[in-house]
Short mmCIF file of C-alpha atoms (C1' of nucleotides) in Angstrom, two decimals:
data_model
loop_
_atom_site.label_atom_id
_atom_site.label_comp_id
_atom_site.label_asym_id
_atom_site.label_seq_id
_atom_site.Cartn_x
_atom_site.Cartn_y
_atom_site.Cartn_z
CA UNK A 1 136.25 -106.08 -9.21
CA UNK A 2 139.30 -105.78 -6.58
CA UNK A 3 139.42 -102.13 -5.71
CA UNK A 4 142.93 -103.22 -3.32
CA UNK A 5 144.52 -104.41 -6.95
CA UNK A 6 143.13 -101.72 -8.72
CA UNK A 7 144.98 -98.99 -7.34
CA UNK A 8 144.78 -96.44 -10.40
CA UNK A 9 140.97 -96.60 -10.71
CA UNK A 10 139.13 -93.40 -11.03
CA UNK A 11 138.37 -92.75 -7.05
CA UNK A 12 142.38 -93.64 -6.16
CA UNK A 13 144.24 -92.00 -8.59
CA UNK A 14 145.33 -88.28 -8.25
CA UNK A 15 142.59 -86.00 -10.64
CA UNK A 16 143.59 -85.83 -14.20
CA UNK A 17 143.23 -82.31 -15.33
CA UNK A 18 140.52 -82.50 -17.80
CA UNK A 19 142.02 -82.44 -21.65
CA UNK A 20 142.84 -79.26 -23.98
CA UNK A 21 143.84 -78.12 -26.81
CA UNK A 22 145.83 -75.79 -24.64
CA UNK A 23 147.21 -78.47 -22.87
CA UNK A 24 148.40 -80.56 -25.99
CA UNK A 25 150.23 -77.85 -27.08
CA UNK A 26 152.42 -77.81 -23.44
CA UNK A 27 152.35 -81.24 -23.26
CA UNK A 28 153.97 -81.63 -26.63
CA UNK A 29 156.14 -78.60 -26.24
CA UNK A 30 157.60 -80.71 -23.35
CA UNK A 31 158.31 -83.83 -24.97
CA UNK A 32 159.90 -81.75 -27.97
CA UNK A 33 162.06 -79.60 -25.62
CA UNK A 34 163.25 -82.60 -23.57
CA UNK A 35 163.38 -85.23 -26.22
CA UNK A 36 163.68 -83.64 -29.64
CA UNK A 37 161.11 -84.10 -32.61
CA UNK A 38 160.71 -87.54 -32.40
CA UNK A 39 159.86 -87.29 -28.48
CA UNK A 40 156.85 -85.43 -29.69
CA UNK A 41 154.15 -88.22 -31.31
CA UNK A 42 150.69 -88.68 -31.10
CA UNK A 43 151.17 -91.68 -28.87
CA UNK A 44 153.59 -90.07 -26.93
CA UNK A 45 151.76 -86.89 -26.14
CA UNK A 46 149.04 -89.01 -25.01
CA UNK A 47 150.49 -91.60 -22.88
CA UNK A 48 151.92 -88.37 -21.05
CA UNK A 49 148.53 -87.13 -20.48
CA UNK A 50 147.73 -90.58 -19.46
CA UNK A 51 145.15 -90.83 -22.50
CA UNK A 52 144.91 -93.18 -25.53
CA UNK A 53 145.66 -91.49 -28.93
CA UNK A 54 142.71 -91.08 -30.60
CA UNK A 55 141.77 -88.66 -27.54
CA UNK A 56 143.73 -86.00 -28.89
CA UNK A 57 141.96 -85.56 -31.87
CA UNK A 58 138.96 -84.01 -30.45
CA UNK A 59 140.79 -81.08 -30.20
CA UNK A 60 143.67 -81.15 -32.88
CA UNK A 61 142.97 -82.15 -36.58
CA UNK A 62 145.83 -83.76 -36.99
CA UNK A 63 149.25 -83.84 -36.14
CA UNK A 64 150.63 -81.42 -38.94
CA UNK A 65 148.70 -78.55 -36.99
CA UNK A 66 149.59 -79.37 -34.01
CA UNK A 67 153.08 -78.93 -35.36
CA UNK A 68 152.19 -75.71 -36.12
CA UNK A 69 150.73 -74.62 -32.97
CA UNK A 70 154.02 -76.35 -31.09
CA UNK A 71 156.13 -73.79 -33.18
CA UNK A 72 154.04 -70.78 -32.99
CA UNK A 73 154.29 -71.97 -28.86
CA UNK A 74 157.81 -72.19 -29.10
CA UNK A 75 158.21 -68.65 -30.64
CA UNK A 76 156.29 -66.78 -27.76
CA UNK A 77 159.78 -66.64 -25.99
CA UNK A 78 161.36 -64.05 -29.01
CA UNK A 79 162.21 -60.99 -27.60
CA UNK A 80 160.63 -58.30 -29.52
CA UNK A 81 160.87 -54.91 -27.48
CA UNK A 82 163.50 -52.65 -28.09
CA UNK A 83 164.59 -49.77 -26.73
CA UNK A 84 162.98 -46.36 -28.93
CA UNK A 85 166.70 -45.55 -29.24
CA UNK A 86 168.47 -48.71 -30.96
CA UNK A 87 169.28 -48.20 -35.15
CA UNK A 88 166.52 -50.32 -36.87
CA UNK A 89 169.30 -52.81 -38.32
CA UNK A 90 170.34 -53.17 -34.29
CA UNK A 91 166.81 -53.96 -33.63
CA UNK A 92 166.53 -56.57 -36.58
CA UNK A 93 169.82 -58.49 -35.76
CA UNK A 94 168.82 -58.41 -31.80
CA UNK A 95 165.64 -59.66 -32.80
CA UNK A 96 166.99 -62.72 -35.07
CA UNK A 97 169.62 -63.28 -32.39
CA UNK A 98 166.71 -64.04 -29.78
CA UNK A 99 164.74 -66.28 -32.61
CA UNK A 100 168.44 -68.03 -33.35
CA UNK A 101 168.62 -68.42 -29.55
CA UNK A 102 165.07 -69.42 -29.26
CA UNK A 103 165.51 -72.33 -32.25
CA UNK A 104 168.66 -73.91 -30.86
CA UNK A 105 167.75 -74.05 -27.32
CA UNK A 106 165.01 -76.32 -28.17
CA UNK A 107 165.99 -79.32 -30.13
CA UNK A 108 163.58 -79.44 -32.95
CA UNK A 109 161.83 -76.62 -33.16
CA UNK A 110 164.54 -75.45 -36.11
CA UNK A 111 163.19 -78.40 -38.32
CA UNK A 112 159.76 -77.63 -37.40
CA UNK A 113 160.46 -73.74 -38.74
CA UNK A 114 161.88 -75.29 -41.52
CA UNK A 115 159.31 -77.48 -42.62
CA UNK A 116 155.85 -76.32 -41.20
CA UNK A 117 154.27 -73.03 -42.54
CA UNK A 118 153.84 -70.70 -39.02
CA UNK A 119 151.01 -69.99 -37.86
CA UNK A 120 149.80 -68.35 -35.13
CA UNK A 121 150.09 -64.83 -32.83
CA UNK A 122 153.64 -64.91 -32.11
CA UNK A 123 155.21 -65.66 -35.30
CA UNK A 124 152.57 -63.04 -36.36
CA UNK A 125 154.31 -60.63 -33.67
CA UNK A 126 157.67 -61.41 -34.88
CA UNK A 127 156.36 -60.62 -38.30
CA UNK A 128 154.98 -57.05 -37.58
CA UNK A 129 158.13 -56.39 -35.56
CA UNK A 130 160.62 -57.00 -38.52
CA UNK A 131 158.49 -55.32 -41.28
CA UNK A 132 157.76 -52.17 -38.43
CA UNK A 133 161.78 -52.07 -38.52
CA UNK A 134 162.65 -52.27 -42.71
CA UNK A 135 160.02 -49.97 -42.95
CA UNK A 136 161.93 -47.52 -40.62
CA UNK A 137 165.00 -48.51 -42.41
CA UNK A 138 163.43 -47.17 -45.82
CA UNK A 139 163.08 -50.17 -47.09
CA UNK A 140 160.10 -50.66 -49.76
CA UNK A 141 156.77 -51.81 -48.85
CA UNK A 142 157.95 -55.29 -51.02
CA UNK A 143 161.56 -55.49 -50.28
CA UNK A 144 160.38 -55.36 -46.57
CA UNK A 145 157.44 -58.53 -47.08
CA UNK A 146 159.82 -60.78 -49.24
CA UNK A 147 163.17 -59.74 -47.07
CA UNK A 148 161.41 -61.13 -43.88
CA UNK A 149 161.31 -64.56 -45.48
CA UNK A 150 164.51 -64.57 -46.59
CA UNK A 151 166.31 -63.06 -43.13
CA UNK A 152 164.15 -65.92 -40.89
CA UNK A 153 164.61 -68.33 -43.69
CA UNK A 154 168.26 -67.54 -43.30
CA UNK A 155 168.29 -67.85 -39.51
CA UNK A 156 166.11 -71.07 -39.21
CA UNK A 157 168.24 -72.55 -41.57
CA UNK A 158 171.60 -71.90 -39.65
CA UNK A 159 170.46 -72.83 -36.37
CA UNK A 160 168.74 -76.37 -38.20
CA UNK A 161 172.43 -76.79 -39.45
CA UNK A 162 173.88 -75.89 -35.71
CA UNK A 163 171.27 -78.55 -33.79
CA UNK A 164 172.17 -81.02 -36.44
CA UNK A 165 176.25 -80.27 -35.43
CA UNK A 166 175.75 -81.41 -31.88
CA UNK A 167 174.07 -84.79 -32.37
CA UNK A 168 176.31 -87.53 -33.08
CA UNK A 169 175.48 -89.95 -35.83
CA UNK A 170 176.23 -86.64 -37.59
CA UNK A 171 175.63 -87.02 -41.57
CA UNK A 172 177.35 -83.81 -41.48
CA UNK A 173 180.20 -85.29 -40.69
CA UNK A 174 180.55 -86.98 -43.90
CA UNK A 175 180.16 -84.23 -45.84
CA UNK A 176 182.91 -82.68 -43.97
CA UNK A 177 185.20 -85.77 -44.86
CA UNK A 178 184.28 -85.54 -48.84
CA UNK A 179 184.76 -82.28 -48.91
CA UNK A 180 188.23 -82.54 -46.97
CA UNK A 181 189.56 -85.77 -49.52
CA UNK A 182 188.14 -83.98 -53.19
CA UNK A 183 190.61 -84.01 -55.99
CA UNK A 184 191.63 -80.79 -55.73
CA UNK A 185 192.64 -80.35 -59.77
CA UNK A 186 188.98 -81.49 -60.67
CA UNK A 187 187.21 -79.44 -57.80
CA UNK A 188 190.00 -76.57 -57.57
CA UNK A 189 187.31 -74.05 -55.82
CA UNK A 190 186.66 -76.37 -53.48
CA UNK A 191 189.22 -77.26 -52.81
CA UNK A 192 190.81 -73.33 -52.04
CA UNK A 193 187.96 -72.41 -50.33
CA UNK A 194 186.98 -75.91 -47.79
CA UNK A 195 188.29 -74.36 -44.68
CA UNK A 196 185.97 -71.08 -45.22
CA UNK A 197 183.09 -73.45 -46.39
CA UNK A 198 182.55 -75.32 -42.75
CA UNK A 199 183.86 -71.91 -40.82
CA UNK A 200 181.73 -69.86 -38.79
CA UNK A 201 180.80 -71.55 -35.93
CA UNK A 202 180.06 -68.52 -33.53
CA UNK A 203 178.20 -65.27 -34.31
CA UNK A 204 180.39 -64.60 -37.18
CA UNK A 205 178.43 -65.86 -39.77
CA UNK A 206 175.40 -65.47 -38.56
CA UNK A 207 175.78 -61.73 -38.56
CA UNK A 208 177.56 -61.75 -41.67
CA UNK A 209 174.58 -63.53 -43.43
CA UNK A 210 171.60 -60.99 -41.73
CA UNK A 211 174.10 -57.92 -43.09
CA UNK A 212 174.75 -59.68 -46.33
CA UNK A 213 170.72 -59.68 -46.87
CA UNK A 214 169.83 -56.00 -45.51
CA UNK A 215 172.80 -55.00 -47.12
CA UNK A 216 171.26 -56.20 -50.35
CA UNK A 217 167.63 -55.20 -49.58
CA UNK A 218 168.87 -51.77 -49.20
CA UNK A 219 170.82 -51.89 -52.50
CA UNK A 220 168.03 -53.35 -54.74
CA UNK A 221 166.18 -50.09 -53.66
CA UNK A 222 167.84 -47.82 -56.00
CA UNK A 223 167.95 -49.80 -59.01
CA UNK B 1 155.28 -128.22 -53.14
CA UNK B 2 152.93 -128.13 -56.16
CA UNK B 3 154.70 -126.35 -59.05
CA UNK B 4 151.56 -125.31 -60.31
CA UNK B 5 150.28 -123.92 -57.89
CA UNK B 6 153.37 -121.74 -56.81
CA UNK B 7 153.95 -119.62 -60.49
CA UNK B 8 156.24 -117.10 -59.15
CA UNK B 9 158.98 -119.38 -57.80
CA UNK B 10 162.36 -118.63 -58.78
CA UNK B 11 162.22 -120.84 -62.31
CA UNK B 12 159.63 -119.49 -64.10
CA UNK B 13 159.09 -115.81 -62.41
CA UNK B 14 161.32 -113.34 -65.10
CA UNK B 15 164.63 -113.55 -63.70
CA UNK B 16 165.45 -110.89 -60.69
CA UNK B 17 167.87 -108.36 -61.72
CA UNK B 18 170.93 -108.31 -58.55
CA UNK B 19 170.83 -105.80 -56.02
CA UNK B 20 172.94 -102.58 -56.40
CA UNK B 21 173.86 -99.50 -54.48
CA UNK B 22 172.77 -98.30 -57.86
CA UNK B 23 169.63 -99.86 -58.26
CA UNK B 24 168.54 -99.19 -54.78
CA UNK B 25 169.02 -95.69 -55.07
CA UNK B 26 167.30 -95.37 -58.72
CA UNK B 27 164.13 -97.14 -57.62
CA UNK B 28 164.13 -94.98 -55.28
CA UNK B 29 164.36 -92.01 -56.52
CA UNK B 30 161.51 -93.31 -58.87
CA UNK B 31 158.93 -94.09 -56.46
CA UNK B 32 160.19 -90.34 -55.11
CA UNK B 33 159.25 -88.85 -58.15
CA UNK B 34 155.69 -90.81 -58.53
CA UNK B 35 154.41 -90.50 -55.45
CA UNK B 36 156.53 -87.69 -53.17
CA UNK B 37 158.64 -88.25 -49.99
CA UNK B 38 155.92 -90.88 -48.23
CA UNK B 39 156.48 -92.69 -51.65
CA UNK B 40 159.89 -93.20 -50.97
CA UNK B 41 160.06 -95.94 -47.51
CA UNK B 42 162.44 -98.95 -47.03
CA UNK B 43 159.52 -101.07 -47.33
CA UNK B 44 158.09 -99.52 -50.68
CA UNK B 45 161.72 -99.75 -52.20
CA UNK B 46 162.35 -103.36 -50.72
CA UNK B 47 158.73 -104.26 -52.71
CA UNK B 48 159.59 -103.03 -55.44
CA UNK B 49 162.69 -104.26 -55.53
CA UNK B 50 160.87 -107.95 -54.94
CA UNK B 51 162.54 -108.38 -51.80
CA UNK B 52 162.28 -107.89 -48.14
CA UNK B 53 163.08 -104.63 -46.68
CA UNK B 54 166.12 -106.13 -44.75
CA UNK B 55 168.09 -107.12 -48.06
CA UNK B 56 168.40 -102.91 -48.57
CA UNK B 57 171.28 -102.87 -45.68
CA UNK B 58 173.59 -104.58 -46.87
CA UNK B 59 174.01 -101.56 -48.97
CA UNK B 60 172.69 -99.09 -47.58
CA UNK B 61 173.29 -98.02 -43.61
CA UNK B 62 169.97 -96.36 -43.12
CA UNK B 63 167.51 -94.28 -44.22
CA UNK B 64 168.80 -90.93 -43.95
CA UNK B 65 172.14 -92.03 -45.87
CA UNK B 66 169.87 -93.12 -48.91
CA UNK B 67 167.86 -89.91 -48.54
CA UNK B 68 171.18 -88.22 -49.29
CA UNK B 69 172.38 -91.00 -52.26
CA UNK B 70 168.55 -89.62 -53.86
CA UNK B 71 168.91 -86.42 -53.50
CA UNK B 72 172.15 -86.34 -54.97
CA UNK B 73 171.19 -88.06 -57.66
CA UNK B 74 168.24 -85.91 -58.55
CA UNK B 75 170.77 -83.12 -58.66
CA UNK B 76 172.80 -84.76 -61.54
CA UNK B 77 170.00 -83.26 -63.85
CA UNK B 78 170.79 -79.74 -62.87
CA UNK B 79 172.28 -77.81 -66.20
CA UNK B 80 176.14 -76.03 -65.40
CA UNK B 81 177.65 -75.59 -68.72
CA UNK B 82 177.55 -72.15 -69.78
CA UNK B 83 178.07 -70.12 -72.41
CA UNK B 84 181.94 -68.63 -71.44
CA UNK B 85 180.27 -65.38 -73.07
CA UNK B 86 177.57 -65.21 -70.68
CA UNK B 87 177.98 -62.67 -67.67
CA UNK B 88 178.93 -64.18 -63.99
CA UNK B 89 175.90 -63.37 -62.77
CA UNK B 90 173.24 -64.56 -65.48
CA UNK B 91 175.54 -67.60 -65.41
CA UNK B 92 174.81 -67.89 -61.80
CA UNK B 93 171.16 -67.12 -62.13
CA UNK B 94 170.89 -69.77 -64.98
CA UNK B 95 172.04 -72.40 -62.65
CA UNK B 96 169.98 -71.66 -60.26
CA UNK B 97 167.16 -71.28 -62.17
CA UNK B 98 167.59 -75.09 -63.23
CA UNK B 99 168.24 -76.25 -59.91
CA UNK B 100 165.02 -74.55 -59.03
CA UNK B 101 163.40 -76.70 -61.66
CA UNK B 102 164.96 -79.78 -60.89
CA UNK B 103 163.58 -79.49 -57.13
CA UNK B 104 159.99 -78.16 -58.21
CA UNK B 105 159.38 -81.05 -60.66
CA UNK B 106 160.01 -84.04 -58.62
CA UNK B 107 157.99 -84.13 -55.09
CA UNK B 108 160.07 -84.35 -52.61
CA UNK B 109 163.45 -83.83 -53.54
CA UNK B 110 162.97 -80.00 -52.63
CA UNK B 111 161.89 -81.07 -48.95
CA UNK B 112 164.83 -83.42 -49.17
CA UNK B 113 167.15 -80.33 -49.99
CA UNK B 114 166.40 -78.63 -46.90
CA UNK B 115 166.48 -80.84 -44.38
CA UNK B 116 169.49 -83.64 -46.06
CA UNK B 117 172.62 -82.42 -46.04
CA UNK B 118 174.13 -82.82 -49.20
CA UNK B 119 176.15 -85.68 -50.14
CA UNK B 120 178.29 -86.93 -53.19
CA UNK B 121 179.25 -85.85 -56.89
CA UNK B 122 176.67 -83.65 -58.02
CA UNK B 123 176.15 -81.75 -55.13
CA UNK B 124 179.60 -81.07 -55.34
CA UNK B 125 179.51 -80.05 -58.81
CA UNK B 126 177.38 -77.03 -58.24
CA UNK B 127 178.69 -75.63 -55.23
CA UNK B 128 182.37 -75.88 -57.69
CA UNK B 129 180.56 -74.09 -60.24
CA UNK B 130 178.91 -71.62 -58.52
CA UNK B 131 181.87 -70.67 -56.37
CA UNK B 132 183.63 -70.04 -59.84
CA UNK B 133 181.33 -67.40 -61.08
CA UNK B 134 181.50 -65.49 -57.60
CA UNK B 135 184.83 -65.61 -58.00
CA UNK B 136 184.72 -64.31 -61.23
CA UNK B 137 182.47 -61.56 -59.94
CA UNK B 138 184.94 -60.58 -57.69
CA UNK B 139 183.19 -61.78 -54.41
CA UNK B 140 185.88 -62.53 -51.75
CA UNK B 141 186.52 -66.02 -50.53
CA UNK B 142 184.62 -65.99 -47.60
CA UNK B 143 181.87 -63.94 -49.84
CA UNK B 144 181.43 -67.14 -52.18
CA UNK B 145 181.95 -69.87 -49.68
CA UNK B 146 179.73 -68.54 -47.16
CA UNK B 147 177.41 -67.12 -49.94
CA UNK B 148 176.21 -70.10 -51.76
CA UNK B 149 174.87 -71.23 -48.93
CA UNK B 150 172.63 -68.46 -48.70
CA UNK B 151 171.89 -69.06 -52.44
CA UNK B 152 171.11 -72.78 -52.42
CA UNK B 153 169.11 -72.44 -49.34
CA UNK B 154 166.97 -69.68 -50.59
CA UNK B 155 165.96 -71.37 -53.64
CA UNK B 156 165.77 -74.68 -51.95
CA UNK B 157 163.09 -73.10 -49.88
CA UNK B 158 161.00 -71.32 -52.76
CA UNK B 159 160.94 -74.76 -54.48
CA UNK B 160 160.09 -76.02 -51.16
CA UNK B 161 157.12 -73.56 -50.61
CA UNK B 162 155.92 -74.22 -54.14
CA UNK B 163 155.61 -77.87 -53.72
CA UNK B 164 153.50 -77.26 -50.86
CA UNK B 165 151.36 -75.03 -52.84
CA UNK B 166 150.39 -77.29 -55.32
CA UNK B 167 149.47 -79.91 -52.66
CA UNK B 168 145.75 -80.03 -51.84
CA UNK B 169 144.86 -79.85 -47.70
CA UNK B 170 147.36 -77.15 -48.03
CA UNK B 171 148.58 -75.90 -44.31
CA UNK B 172 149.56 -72.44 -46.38
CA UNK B 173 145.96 -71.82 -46.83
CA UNK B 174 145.71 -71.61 -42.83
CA UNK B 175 148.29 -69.20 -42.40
CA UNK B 176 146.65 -66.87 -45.73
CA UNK B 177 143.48 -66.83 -44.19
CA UNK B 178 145.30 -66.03 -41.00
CA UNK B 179 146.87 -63.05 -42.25
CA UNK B 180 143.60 -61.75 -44.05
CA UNK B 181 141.62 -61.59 -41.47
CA UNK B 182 144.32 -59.77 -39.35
CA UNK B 183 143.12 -57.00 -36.88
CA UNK B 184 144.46 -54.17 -38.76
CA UNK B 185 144.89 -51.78 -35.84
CA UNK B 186 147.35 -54.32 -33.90
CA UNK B 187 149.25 -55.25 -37.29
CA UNK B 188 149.54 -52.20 -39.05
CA UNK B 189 152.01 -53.34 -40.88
CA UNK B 190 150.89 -56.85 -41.93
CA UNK B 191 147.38 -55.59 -42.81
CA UNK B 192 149.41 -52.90 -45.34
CA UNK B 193 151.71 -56.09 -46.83
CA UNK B 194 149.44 -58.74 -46.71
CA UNK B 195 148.83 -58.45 -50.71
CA UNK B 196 152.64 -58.57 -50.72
CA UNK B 197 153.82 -60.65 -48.46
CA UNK B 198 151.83 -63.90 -50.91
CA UNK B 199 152.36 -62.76 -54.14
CA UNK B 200 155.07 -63.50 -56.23
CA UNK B 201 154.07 -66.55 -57.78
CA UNK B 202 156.10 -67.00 -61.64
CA UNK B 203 159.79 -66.02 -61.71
CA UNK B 204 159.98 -62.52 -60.18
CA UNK B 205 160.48 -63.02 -56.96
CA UNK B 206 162.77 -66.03 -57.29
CA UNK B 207 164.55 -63.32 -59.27
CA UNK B 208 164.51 -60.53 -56.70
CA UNK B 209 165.80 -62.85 -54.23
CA UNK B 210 168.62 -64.05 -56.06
CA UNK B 211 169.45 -60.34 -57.15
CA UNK B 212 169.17 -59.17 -52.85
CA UNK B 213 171.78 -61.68 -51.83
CA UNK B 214 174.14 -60.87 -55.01
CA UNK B 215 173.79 -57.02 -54.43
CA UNK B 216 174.15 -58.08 -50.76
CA UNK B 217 177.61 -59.77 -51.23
CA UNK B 218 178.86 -57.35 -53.65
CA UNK B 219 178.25 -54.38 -51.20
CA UNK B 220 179.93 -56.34 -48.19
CA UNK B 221 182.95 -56.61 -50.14
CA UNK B 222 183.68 -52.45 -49.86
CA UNK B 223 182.76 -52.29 -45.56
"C1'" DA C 1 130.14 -83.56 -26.62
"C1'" DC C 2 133.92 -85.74 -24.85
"C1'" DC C 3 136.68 -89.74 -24.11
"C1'" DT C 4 138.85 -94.13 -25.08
"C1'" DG C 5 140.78 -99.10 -26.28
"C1'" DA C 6 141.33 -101.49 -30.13
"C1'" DA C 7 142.14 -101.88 -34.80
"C1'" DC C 8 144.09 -100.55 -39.37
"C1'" DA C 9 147.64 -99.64 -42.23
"C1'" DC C 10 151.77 -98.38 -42.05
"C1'" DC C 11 157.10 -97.17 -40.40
"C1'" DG C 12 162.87 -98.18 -39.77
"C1'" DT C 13 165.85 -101.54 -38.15
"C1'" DT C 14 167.69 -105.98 -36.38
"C1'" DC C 15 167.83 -110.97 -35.76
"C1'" DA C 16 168.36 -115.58 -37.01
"C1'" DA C 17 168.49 -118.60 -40.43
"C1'" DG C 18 169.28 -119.56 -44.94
"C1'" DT C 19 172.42 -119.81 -49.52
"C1'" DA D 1 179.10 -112.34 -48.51
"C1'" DC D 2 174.61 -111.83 -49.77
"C1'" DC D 3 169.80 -112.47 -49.03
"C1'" DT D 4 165.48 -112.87 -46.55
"C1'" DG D 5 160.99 -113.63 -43.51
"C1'" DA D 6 159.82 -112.63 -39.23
"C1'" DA D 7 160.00 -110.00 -35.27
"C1'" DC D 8 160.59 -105.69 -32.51
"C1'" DA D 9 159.35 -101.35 -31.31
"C1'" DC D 10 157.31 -97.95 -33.02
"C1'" DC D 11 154.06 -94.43 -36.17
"C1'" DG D 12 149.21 -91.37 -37.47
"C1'" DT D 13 144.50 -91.93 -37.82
"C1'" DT D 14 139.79 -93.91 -37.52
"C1'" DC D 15 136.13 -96.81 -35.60
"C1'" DA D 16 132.89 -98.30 -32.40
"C1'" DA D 17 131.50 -98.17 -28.07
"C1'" DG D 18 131.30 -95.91 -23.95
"C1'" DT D 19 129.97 -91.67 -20.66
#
DNA sequence: ACCTGAACACCGTTCAAGT
DNA sequence: ACCTGAACACCGTTCAAGT
C-alpha cells in the first residue's frame, strides 16, 4: 500500500479523540444547534466524528435516548438562581423565560421537549427549582407536581409554535389563510376573535399564559 | 407476455378504485389507526393504495400537508352538540373529554396533535365551539382566543403521554426510575412529590387540569 | 471491550416516460 | 392531466469481522 496516496491513514492524520458517550452528546448537540433536528442523525453524528454508524451504539442504545440526553444537554444552560429576595411567581416566570429562551435559541430542541420524556440532572434541577418555588407560593404538595407539567408544557409548546414561525415552508401559514377566508355567519367566533387568535408575538402571551396557570393553581386551592 | 402467468394484470385483477384526495387521506388514516404514526409512510399508503408512492403527489404536496388532512379528519369524530341546558363549563369539559378520547384511541393522532398544526373543517369546528362556551362564561376575547390554546394543548399532551404509556420499551419508565432513586437530600422536593408527580392515571387529573386553566382565566378577567 | 464497513430494511421526493 | 417504476439521497439498526 501507497502511504504518499494514503494521506489520512492512521500515522498521518491528526489523533481522533477516542469515542464517548460524552462526546455523542456534544457532537449531536452541535449538529442540532447548527442544523436543526434533522442535522442531528445517526449517520450524521458519526461522519462528524469521522466514524461509521454502528460505532455509536456502543455507547448509546439507540437514538431515542440519545434524544433524551441531547435535551437534558440542552437544558443545562436554564438559569435557575435567584436572588433570596425575588416574589416566588418572579422567580417562576424568570425561570420559564430562561427555558423559553433556552428552547428557541436552539432550533429543535422545542420539538425534542415536546416529544421525548426528559431525562436527566438538569431537567431534574429545573424540576426541584419550580416545585421549591409553588411550594413557597402555598401551593399544595399536588397542585405544585401536576402545575409543573402544565407551566413547561405550556412554555415548550409556545416556543415549538415560535421556531416553527421563522422557517419558511411554514404550514402555519395556511392555517393563518383559512382562518383569515372562514365564512364568518357559519364560524361567527372565529371569525370575531381571528386577529386575537394569531396575536401575541412578544412576551405578551407568554406571560399571560404562565399567570393564567398560577393564577388558577392558586384558585383550585380553596375549593 | 404469457397471460397466465401474469394474473394480476389490469383485466382480470378486481378493478382499482381511482385515486382521491379522499381516498388518500382515509387509507391513511387507517393504516394510522392499525399500526401508529410509523404505520402511516408514503410508501405504506402508495402500497396499499396498489400504486407507486409517486402517484400520491399529484394530490397531495408532501408529507406534512397529509399529516394535517389525517389529523383533521380523525377530529371529525370528536362529539360538540350539547345539551343547551348543560352549564358552559361541563359543556366545555364534555368536549374535551371526547377529544381526549378521540386522540387516546387511535395511535398516533395524539402525537400528530402536538406537533401538526391544525388544518381544515373539523379543527375549526372545535376551536368555534369552544370559543362559544368561554364566551358564554364570560371569559374576555383575548381570554377565549388565547385560552383554548392552552386547553387543546394540555389535553393534546395527556393523550400524548398516555399513548406512550401503553407502549412497551417505554422511555417513561427511564425517567420513573430516575426520579425514584433520587438523592433525597439534593431534591428535597422531588423525593417529597415523586408519588405525585406519576400518579393520576383515570380522569382526575385530566379533570384538575382542565378546572386550573378555567379557574385561571376566570380570575385574570378581575386583574 | 471497542470499533467499523457493509448490509438490511426502510424513508420522502423527484424524474422521465408512459397513457 | 393523471399515473408510475426507477432513481436519488437519505434514515436507524444489526451483523460479522476486525483490533
Amino acid at each position: 500500500m501507497n502511504n504518499f496516496e494514503n494521506v489520512n491513514n492512521r500515522r498521518t492524520r491528526p489523533a481522533k479523540p477516542p469515542l464517548s458517550l460524552d462526546i455523542i452528546i456534544k457532537t449531536a448537540y452541535k449538529l442540532l444547534s447548527e442544523n436543526g433536528i434533522s442535522g442531528m442523525s445517526m449517520r450524521k453524528i458519526a461522519k462528524a466524528l469521522d466514524t461509521g454508524p454502528a460505532s455509536l451504539y456502543v455507547y448509546v442504545k439507540n437514538y431515542q435516548k440519545l434524544s433524551a440526553y441531547v435535551l437534558d444537554y440542552g437544558l443545562r444552560e436554564v438559569k435557575l438562581v435567584e436572588n433570596d429576595t425575588v416574589y416566588w411567581k418572579d422567580a417562576i416566570i424568570n425561570i420559564l423565560k430562561s427555558y423559553f429562551k433556552v428552547l428557541v435559541e436552539t432550533p429543535g430542541l422545542a420539538e425534542l421537549a415536546l416529544t421525548t420524556p426528559p431525562n436527566g440532572m438538569n431537567s431534574m434541577d429545573i424540576n426541584e427549582c419550580l416545585l421549591k418555588y409553588l411550594q413557597t407560593g402555598g401551593i399544595s404538595k399536588r397542585g405544585a407536581a401536576w402545575g409543573i407539567d402544565i407551566l413547561l408544557l405550556y412554555v415548550s409548546s409556545l416556543s415549538f409554535e415560535r421556531t416553527r414561525r421563522s422557517k419558511k415552508d411554514n404550514d402555519l401559514d395556511d392555517m393563518v389563510a383559512l382562518y383569515n377566508k372562514v365564512d364568518v355567519s357559519k364560524y361567527p367566533m372565529i371569525g370575531m376573535l381571528k386577529s386575537e387568535l394569531f396575536s401575541g408575538e412578544g412576551d405578551e402571551r407568554f406571560s399571560w399564559g404562565i399567570e393564567v396557570i398560577l393564577q388558577g393553581l392558586l384558585t383550585m386551592q380553596n375549593s
